[in-house]
PDB file of C-alpha atoms and ligand atoms in Angstrom:
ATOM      1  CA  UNK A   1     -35.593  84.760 122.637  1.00 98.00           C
ATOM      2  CA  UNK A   2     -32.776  82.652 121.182  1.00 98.00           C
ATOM      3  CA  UNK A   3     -31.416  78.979 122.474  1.00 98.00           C
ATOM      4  CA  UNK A   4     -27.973  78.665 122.333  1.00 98.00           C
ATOM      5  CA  UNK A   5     -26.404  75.237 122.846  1.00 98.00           C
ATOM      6  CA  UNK A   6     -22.666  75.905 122.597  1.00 98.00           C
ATOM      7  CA  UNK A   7     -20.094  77.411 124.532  1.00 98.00           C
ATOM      8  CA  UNK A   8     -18.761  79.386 121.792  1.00 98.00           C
ATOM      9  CA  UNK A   9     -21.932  81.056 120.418  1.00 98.00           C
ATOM     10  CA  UNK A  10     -22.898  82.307 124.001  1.00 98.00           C
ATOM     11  CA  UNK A  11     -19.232  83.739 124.631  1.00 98.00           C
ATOM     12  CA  UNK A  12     -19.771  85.530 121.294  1.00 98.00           C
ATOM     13  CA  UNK A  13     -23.543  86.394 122.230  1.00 98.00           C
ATOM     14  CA  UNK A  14     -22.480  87.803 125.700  1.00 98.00           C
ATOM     15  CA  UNK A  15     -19.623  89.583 124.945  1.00 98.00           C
ATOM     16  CA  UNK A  16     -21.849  91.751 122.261  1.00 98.00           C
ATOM     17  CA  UNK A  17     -24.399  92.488 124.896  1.00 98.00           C
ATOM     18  CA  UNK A  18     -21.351  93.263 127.397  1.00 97.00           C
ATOM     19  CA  UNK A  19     -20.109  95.864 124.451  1.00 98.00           C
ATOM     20  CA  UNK A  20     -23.175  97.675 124.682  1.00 98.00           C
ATOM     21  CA  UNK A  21     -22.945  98.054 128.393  1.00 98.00           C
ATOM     22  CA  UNK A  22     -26.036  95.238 129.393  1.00 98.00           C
ATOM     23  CA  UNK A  23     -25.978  94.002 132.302  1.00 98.00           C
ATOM     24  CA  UNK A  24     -27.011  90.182 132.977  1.00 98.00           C
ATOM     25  CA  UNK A  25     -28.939  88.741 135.193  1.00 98.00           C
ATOM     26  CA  UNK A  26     -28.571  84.967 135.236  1.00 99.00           C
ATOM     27  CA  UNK A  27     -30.857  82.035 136.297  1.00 98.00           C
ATOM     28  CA  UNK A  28     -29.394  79.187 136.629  1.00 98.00           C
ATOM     29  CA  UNK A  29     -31.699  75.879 136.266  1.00 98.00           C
ATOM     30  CA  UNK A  30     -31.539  72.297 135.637  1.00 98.00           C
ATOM     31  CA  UNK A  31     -35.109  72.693 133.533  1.00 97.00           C
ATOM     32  CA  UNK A  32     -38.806  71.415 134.090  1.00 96.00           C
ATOM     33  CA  UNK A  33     -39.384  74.861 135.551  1.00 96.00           C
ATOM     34  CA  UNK A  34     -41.625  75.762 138.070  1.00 94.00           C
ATOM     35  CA  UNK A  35     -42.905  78.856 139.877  1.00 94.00           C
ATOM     36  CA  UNK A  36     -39.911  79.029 141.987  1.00 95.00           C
ATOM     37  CA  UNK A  37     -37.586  79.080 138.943  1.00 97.00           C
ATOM     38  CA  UNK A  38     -40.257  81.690 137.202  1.00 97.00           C
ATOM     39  CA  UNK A  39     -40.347  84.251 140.557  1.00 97.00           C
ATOM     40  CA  UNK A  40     -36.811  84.190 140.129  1.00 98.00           C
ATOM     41  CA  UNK A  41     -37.248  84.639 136.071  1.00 98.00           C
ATOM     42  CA  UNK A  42     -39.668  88.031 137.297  1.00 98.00           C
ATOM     43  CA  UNK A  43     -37.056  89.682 139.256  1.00 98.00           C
ATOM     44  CA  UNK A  44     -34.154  89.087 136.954  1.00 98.00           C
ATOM     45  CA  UNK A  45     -36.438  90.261 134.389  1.00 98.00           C
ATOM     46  CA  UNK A  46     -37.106  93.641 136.766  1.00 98.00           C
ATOM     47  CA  UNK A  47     -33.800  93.973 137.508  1.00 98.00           C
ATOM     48  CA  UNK A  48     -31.066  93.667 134.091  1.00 98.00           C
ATOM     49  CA  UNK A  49     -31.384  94.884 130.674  1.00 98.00           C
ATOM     50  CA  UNK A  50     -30.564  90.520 129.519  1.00 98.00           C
ATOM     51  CA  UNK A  51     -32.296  87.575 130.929  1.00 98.00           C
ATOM     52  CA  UNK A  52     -30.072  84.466 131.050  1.00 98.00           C
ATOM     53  CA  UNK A  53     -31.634  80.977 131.591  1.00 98.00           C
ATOM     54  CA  UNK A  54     -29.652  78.074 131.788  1.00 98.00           C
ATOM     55  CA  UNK A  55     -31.034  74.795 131.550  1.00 98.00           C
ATOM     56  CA  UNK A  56     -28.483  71.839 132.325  1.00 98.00           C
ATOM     57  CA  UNK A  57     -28.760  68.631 134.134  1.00 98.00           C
ATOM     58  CA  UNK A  58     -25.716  68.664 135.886  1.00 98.00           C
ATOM     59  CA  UNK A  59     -24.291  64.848 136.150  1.00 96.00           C
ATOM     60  CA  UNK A  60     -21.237  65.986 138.415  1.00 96.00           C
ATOM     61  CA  UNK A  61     -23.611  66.883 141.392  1.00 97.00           C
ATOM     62  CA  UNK A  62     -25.529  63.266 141.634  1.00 96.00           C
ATOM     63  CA  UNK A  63     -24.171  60.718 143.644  1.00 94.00           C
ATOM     64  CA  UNK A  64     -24.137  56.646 141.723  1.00 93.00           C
ATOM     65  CA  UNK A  65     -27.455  55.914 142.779  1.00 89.00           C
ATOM     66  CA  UNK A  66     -29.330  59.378 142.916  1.00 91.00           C
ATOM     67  CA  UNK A  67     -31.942  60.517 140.357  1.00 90.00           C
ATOM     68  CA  UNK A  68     -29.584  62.032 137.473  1.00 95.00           C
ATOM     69  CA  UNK A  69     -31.369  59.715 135.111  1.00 93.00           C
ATOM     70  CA  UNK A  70     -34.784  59.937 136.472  1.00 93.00           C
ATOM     71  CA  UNK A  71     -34.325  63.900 136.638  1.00 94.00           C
ATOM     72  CA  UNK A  72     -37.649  65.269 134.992  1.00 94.00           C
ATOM     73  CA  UNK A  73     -36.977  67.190 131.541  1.00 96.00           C
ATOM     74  CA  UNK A  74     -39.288  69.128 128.978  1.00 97.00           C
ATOM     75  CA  UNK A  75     -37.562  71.528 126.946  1.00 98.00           C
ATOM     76  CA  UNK A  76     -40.396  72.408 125.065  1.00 98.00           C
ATOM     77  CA  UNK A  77     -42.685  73.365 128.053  1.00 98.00           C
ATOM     78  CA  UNK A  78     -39.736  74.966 130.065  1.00 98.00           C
ATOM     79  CA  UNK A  79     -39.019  77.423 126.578  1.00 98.00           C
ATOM     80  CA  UNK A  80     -42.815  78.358 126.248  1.00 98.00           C
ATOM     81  CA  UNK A  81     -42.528  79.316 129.522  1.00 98.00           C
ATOM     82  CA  UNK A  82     -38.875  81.085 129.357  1.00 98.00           C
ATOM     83  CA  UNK A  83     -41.091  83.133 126.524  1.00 98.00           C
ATOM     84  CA  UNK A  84     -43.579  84.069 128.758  1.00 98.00           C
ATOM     85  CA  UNK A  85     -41.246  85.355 131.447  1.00 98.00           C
ATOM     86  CA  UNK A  86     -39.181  87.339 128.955  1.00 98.00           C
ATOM     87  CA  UNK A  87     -36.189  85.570 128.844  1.00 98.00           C
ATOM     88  CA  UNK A  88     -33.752  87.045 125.981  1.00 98.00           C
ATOM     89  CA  UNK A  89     -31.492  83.684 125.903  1.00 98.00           C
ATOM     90  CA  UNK A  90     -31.294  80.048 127.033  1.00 98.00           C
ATOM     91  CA  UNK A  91     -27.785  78.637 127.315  1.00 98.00           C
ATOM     92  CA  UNK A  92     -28.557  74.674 126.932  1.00 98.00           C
ATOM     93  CA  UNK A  93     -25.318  72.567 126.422  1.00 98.00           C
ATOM     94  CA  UNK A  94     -25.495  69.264 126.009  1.00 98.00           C
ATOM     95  CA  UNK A  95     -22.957  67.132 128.897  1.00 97.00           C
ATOM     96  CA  UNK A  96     -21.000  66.411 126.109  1.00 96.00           C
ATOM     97  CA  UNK A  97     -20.604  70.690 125.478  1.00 97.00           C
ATOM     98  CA  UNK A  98     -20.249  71.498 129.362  1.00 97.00           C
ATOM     99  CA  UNK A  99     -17.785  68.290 129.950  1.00 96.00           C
ATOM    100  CA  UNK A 100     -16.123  66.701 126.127  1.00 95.00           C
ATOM    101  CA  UNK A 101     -13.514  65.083 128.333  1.00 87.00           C
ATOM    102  CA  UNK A 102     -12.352  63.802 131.722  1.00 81.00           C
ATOM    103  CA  UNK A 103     -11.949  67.149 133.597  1.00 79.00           C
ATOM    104  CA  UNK A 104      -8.478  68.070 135.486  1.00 88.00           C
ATOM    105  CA  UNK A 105      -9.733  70.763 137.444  1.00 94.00           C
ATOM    106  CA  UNK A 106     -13.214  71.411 139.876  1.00 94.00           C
ATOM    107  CA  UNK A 107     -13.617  72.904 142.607  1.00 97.00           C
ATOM    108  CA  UNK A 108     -13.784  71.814 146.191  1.00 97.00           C
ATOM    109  CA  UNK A 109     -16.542  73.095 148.608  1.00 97.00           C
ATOM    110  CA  UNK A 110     -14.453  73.079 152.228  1.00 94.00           C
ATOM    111  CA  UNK A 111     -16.928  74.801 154.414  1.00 93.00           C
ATOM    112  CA  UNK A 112     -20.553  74.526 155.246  1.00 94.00           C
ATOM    113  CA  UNK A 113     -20.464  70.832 153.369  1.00 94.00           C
ATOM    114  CA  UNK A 114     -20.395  68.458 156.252  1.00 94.00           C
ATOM    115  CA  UNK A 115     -24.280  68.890 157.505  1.00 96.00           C
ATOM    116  CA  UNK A 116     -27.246  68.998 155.744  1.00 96.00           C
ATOM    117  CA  UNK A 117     -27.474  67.374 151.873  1.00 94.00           C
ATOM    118  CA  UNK A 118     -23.644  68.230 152.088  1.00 94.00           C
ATOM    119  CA  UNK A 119     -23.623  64.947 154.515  1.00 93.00           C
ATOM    120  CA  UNK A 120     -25.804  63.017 153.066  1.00 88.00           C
ATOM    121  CA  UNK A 121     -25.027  63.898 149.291  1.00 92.00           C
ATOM    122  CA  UNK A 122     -21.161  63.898 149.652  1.00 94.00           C
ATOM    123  CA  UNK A 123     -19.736  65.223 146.434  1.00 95.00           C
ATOM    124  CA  UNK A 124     -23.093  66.962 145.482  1.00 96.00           C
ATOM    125  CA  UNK A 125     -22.035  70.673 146.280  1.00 97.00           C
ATOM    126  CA  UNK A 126     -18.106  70.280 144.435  1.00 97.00           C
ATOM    127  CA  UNK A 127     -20.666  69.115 141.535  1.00 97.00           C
ATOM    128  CA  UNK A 128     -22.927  72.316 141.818  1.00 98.00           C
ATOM    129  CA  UNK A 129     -19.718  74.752 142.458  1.00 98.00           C
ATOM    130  CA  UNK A 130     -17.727  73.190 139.466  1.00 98.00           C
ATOM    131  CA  UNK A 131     -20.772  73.533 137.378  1.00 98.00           C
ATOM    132  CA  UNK A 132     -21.452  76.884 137.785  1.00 98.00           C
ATOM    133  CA  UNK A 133     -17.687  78.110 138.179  1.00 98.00           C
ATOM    134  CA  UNK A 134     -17.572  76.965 134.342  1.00 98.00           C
ATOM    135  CA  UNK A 135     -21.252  78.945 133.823  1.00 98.00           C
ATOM    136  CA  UNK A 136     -20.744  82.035 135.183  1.00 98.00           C
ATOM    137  CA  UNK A 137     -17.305  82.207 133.277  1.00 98.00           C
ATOM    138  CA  UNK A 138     -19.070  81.506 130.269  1.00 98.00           C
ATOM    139  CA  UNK A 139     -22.203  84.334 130.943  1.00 98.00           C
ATOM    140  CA  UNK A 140     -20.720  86.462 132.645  1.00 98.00           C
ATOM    141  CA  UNK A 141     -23.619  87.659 135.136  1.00 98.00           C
ATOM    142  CA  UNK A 142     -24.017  90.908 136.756  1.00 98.00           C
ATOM    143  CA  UNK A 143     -26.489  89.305 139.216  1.00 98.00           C
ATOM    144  CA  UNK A 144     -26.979  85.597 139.618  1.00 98.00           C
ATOM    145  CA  UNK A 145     -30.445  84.642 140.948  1.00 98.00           C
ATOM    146  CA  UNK A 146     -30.861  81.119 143.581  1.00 98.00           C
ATOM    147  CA  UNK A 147     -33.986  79.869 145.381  1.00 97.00           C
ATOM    148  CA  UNK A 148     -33.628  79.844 149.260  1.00 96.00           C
ATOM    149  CA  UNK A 149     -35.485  76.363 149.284  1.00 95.00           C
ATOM    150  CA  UNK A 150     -31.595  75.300 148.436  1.00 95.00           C
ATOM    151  CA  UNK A 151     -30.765  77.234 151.589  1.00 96.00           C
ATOM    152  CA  UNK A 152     -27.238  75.361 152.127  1.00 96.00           C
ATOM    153  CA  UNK A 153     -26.905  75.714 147.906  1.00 97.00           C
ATOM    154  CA  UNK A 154     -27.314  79.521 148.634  1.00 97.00           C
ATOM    155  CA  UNK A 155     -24.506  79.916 151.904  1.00 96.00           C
ATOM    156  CA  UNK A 156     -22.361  77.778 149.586  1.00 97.00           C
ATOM    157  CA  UNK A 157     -22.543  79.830 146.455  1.00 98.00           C
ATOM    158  CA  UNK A 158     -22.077  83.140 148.869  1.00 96.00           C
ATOM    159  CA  UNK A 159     -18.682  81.398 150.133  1.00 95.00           C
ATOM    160  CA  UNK A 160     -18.133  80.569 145.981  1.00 98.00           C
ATOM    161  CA  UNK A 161     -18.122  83.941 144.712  1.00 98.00           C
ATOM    162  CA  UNK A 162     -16.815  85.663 147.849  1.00 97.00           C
ATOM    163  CA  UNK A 163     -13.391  83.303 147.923  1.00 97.00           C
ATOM    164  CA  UNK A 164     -13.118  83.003 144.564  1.00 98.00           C
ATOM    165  CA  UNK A 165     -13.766  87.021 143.448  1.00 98.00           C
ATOM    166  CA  UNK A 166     -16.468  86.853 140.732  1.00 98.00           C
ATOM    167  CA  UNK A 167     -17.737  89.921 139.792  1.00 98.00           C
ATOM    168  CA  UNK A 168     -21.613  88.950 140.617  1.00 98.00           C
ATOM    169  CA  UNK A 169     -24.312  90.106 143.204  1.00 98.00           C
ATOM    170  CA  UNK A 170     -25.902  86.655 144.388  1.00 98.00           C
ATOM    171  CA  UNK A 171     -29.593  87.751 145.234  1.00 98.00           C
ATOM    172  CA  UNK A 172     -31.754  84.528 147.388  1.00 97.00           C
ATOM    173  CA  UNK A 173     -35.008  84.529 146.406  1.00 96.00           C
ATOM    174  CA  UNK A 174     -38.124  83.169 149.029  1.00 95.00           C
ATOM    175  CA  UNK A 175     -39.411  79.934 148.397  1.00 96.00           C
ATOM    176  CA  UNK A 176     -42.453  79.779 146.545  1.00 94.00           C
ATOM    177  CA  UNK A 177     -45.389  76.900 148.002  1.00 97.00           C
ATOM    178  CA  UNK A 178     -48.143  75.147 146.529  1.00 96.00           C
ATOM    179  CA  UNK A 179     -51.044  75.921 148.226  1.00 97.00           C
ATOM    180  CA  UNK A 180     -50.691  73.523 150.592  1.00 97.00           C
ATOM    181  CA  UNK A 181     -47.166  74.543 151.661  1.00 97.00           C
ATOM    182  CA  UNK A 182     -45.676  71.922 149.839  1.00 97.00           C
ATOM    183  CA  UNK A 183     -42.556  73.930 148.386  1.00 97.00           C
ATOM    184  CA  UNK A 184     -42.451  74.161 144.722  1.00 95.00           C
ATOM    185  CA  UNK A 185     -39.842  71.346 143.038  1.00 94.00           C
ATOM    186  CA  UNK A 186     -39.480  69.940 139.849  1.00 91.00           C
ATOM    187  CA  UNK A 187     -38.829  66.742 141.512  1.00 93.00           C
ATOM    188  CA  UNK A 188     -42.356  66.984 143.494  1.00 96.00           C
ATOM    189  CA  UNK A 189     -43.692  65.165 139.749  1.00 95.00           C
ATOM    190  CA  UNK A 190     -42.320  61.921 141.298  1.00 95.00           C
ATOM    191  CA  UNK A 191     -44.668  61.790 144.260  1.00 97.00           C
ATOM    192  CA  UNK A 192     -46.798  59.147 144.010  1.00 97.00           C
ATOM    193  CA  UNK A 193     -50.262  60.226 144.710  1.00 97.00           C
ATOM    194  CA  UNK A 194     -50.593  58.951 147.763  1.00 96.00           C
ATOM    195  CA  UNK A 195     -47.477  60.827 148.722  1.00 97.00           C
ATOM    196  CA  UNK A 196     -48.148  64.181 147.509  1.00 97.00           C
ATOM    197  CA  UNK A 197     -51.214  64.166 149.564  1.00 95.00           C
ATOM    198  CA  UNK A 198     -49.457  64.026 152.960  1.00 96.00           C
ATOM    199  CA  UNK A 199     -46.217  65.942 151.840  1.00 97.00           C
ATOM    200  CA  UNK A 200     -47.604  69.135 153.003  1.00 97.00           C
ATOM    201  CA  UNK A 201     -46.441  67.506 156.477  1.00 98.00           C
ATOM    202  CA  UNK A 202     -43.051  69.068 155.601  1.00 98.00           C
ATOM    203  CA  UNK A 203     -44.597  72.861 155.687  1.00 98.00           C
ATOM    204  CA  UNK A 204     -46.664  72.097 158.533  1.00 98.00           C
ATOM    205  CA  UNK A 205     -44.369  70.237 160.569  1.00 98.00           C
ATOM    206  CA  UNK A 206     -41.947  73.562 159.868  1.00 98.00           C
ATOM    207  CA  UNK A 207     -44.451  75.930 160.866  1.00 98.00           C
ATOM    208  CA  UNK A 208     -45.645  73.801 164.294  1.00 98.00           C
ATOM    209  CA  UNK A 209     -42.135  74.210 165.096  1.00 98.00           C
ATOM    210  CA  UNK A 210     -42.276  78.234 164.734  1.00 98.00           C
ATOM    211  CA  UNK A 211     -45.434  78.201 166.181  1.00 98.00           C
ATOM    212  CA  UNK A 212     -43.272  76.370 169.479  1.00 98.00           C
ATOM    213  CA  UNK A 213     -40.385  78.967 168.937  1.00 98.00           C
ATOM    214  CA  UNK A 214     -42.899  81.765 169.082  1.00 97.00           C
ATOM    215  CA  UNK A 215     -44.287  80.387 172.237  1.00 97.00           C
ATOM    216  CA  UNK A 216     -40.535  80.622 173.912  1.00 97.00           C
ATOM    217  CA  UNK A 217     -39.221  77.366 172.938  1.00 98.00           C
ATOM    218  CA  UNK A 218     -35.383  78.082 172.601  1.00 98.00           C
ATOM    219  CA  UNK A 219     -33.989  74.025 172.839  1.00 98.00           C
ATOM    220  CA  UNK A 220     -33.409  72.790 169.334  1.00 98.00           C
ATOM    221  CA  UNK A 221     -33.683  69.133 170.101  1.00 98.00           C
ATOM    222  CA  UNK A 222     -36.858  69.147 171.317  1.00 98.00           C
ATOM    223  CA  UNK A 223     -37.589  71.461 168.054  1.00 98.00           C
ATOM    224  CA  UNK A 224     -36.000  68.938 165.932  1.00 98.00           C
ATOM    225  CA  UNK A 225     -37.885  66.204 167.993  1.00 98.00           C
ATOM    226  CA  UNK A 226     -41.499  67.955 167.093  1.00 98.00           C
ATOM    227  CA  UNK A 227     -40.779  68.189 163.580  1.00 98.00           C
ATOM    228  CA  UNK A 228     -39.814  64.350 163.335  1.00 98.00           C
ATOM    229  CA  UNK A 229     -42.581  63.572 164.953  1.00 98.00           C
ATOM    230  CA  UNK A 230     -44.941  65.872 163.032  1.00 98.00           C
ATOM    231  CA  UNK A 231     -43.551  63.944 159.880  1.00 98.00           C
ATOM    232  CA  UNK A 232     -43.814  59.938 161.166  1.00 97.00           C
ATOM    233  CA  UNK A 233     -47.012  60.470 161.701  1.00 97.00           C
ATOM    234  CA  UNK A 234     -48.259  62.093 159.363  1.00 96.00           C
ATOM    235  CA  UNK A 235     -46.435  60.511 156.426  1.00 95.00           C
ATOM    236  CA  UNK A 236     -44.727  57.367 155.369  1.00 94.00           C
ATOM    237  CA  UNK A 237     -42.059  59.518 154.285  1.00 96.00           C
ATOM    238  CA  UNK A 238     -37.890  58.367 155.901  1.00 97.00           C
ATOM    239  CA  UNK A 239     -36.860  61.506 157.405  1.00 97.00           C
ATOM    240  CA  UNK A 240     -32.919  61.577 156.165  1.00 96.00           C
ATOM    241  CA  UNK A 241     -32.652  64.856 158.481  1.00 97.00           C
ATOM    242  CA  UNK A 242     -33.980  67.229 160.543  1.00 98.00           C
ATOM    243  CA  UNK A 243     -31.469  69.467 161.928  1.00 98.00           C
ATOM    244  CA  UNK A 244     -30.998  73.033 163.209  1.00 98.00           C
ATOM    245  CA  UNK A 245     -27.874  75.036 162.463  1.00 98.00           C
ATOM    246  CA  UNK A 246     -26.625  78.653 162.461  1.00 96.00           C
ATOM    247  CA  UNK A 247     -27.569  80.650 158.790  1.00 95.00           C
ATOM    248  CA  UNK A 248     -25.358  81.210 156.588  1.00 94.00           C
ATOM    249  CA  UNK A 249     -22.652  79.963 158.625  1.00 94.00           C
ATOM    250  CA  UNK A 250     -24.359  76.108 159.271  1.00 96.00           C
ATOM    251  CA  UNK A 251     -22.200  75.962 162.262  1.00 96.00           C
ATOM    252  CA  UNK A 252     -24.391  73.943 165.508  1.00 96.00           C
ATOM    253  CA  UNK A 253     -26.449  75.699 167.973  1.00 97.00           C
ATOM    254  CA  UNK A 254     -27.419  75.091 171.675  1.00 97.00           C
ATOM    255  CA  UNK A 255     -29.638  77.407 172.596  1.00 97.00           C
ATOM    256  CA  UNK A 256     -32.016  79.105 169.795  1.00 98.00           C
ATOM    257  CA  UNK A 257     -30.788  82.930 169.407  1.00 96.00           C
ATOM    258  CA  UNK A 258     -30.104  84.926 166.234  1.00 96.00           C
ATOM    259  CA  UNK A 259     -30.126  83.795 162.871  1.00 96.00           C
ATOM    260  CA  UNK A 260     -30.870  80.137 162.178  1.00 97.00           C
ATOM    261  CA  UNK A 261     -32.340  77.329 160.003  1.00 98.00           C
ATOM    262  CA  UNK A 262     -34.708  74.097 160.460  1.00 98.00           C
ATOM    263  CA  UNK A 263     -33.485  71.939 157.684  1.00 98.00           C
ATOM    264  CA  UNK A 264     -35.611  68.764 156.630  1.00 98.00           C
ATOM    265  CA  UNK A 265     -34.757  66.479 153.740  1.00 97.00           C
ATOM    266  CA  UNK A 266     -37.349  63.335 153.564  1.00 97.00           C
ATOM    267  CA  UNK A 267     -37.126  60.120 151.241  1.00 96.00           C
ATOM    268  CA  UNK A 268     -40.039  59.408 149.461  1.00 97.00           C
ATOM    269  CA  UNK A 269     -40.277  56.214 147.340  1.00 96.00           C
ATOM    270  CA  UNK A 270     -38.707  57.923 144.098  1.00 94.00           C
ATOM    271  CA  UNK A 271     -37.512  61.068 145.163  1.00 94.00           C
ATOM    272  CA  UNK A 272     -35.686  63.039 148.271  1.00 94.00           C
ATOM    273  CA  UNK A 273     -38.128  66.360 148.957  1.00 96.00           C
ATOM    274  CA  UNK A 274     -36.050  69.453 151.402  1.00 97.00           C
ATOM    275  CA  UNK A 275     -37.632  72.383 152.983  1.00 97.00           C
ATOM    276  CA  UNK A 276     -36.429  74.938 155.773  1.00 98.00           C
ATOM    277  CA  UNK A 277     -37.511  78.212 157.117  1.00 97.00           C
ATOM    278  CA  UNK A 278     -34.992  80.442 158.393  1.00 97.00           C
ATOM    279  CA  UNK A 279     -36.364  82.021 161.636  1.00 97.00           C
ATOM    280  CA  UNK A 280     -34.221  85.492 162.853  1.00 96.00           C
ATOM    281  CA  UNK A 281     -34.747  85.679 166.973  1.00 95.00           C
ATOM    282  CA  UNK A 282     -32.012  88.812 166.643  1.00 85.00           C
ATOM    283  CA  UNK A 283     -34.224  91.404 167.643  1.00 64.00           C
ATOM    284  CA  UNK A 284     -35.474  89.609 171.422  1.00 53.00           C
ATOM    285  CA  UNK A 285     -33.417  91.335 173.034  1.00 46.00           C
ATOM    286  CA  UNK A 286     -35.320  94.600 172.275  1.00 39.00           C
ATOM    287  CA  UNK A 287     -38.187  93.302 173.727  1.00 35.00           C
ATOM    288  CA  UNK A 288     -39.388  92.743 169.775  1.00 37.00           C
ATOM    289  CA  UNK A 289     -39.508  89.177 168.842  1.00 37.00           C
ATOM    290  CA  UNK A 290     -39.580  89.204 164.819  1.00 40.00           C
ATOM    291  CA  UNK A 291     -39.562  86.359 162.848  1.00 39.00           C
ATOM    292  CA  UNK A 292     -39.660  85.557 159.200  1.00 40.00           C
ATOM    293  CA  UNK A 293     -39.347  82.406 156.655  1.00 42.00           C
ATOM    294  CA  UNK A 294     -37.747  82.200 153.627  1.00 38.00           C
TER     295      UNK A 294
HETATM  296  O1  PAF B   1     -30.275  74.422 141.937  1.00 51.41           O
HETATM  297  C1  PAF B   1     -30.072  73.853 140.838  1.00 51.41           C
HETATM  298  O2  PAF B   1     -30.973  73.669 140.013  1.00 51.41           O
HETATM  299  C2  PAF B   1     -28.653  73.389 140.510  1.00 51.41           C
HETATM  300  O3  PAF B   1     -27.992  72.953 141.658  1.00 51.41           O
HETATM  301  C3  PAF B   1     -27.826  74.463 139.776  1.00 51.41           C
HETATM  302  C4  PAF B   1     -27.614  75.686 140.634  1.00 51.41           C
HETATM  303  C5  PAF B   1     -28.518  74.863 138.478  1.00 51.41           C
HETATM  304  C6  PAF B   1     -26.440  73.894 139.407  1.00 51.41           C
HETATM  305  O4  PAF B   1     -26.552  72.787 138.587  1.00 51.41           O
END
């Protein structure tokens, strides 16, 4: 495994493994990995003859007063454990690599932005799609591998490399959950203890409100109203959202039918935890009803 920390070696790197015919598989990170980051490792590992990690802390997608500086890092534990998944190279750039001056171009996210973190993070997914316009120019994926916890992050990366043509399969990968449910983050670190005890309200709340759906519950407020609920009292967490919308699309629904998403994104005292499932009702009409979570 080799660490590469500028722009030029991995352009010279890629475009050897490119000559031989490899193709890439590329998981993009902002480090302190966890098990979501090494399921995603696994299948890019199954799946490409090169295993790309990139590990960058991105300061373009946090707002003035979000966590850029607080943002856990550990290079040494996250390449031990690049090692142990197989990964051939780690692109690490330092801000000054991925950014040496005030940028004239990024890109603008149009669609999908105004809900969900998109709302309440304005700026945050221009940040992510500039950032990883300039990374998959520089590796050059075949396939590019995202966690589904980032379920807007996902719909906006499809819209990303559908409108502007990359070359690059985008393959969502399920969430991965502590044992609790609490879905895996590097940010979960900054619970305080008394937190992380009752953030597996987030899961549960998600599932009651499946549970409901299952039982015939097709009115998203009073969805939306059980999982607020579920997460007042059972946490001293401030619910930022809770919201219901259309998947991938994120457009607002009035009636629960076909593909959708129950978003959540709670403020804890030093960090902002998200979660979803994405429930399909598509197949009702059948007489079927099959759902699944992501
Ligand atoms: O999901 C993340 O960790 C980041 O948003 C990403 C995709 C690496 C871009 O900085």
């Amino acid at each position: 495994m080799r660490v590469i920390t500028t722009i030029q070696e991995m352009r010279k790197e890629i475009s050897k493994q490119k000559s031989h015919s490899k193709s890439i598989g590329f998981v993009p990170t902002m480090g302190f990995l966890h098990e979501g980051h090494l399921t995603l490792l696994k299948k890019a590992r199954i799946e490409n003859d090169i295993v790309v990690l990139s590990i960058f802390v991105n300061p373009l997608q946090f707002g003035p007063k979000e966590d850029f500086s607080t943002y856990p890092r550990d290079f040494a534990r996250d390449q031990s454990l690049a090692e142990c998944e197989g990964v051939d190279l780690i692109f690490y750039p330092s801000v000054e690599e991925m950014y040496p001056h005030k940028t004239s171009a990024r890109v603008i996210i149009q669609d999908r932005t105004d809900v969900l973190c998109g709302k309440s993070r304005p700026g945050h997914f221009d940040g992510v799609a500039t950032v990883l316009t300039k990374l998959f120019n520089i590796v050059l994926p075949t396939r590019a591998y995202f966690g589904t916890k980032d379920a807007q992050q996902v719909a906006v990366v499809e819209g990303l490399i559908s409108d502007l043509n990359f070359p690059i399969e985008l393959i969502p990968v399920e969430i991965v959950r502590e044992e609790d449910g609490l879905a895996k983050s590097s940010r979960n670190v900054n619970l305080l203890p008394e937190e992380r005890a009752k953030a597996s309200v987030l899961y549960k709340s998600l599932t009651a409100a499946k549970e409901a759906i299952d039982k015939g519950v097709r009115d998203p407020e009073a969805i939306k109203t059980l999982v607020s609920t579920m997460i007042r009292s059972e946490s001293n967490g401030k619910i930022d959202y809770v919201e219901i919308y259309s998947y991938p699309q994120l457009k607002s629904v009035e009636y629960l039918a076909d593909i959708f998403i129950i978003a959540l994104a709670v403020q804890f005292s030093r960090v902002r935890l998200i979660d979803n499932i994405i429930l399909d009702l598509g197949q009702e009409i059948g007489g079927e009803n099959e759902c699944f979570d992501t």
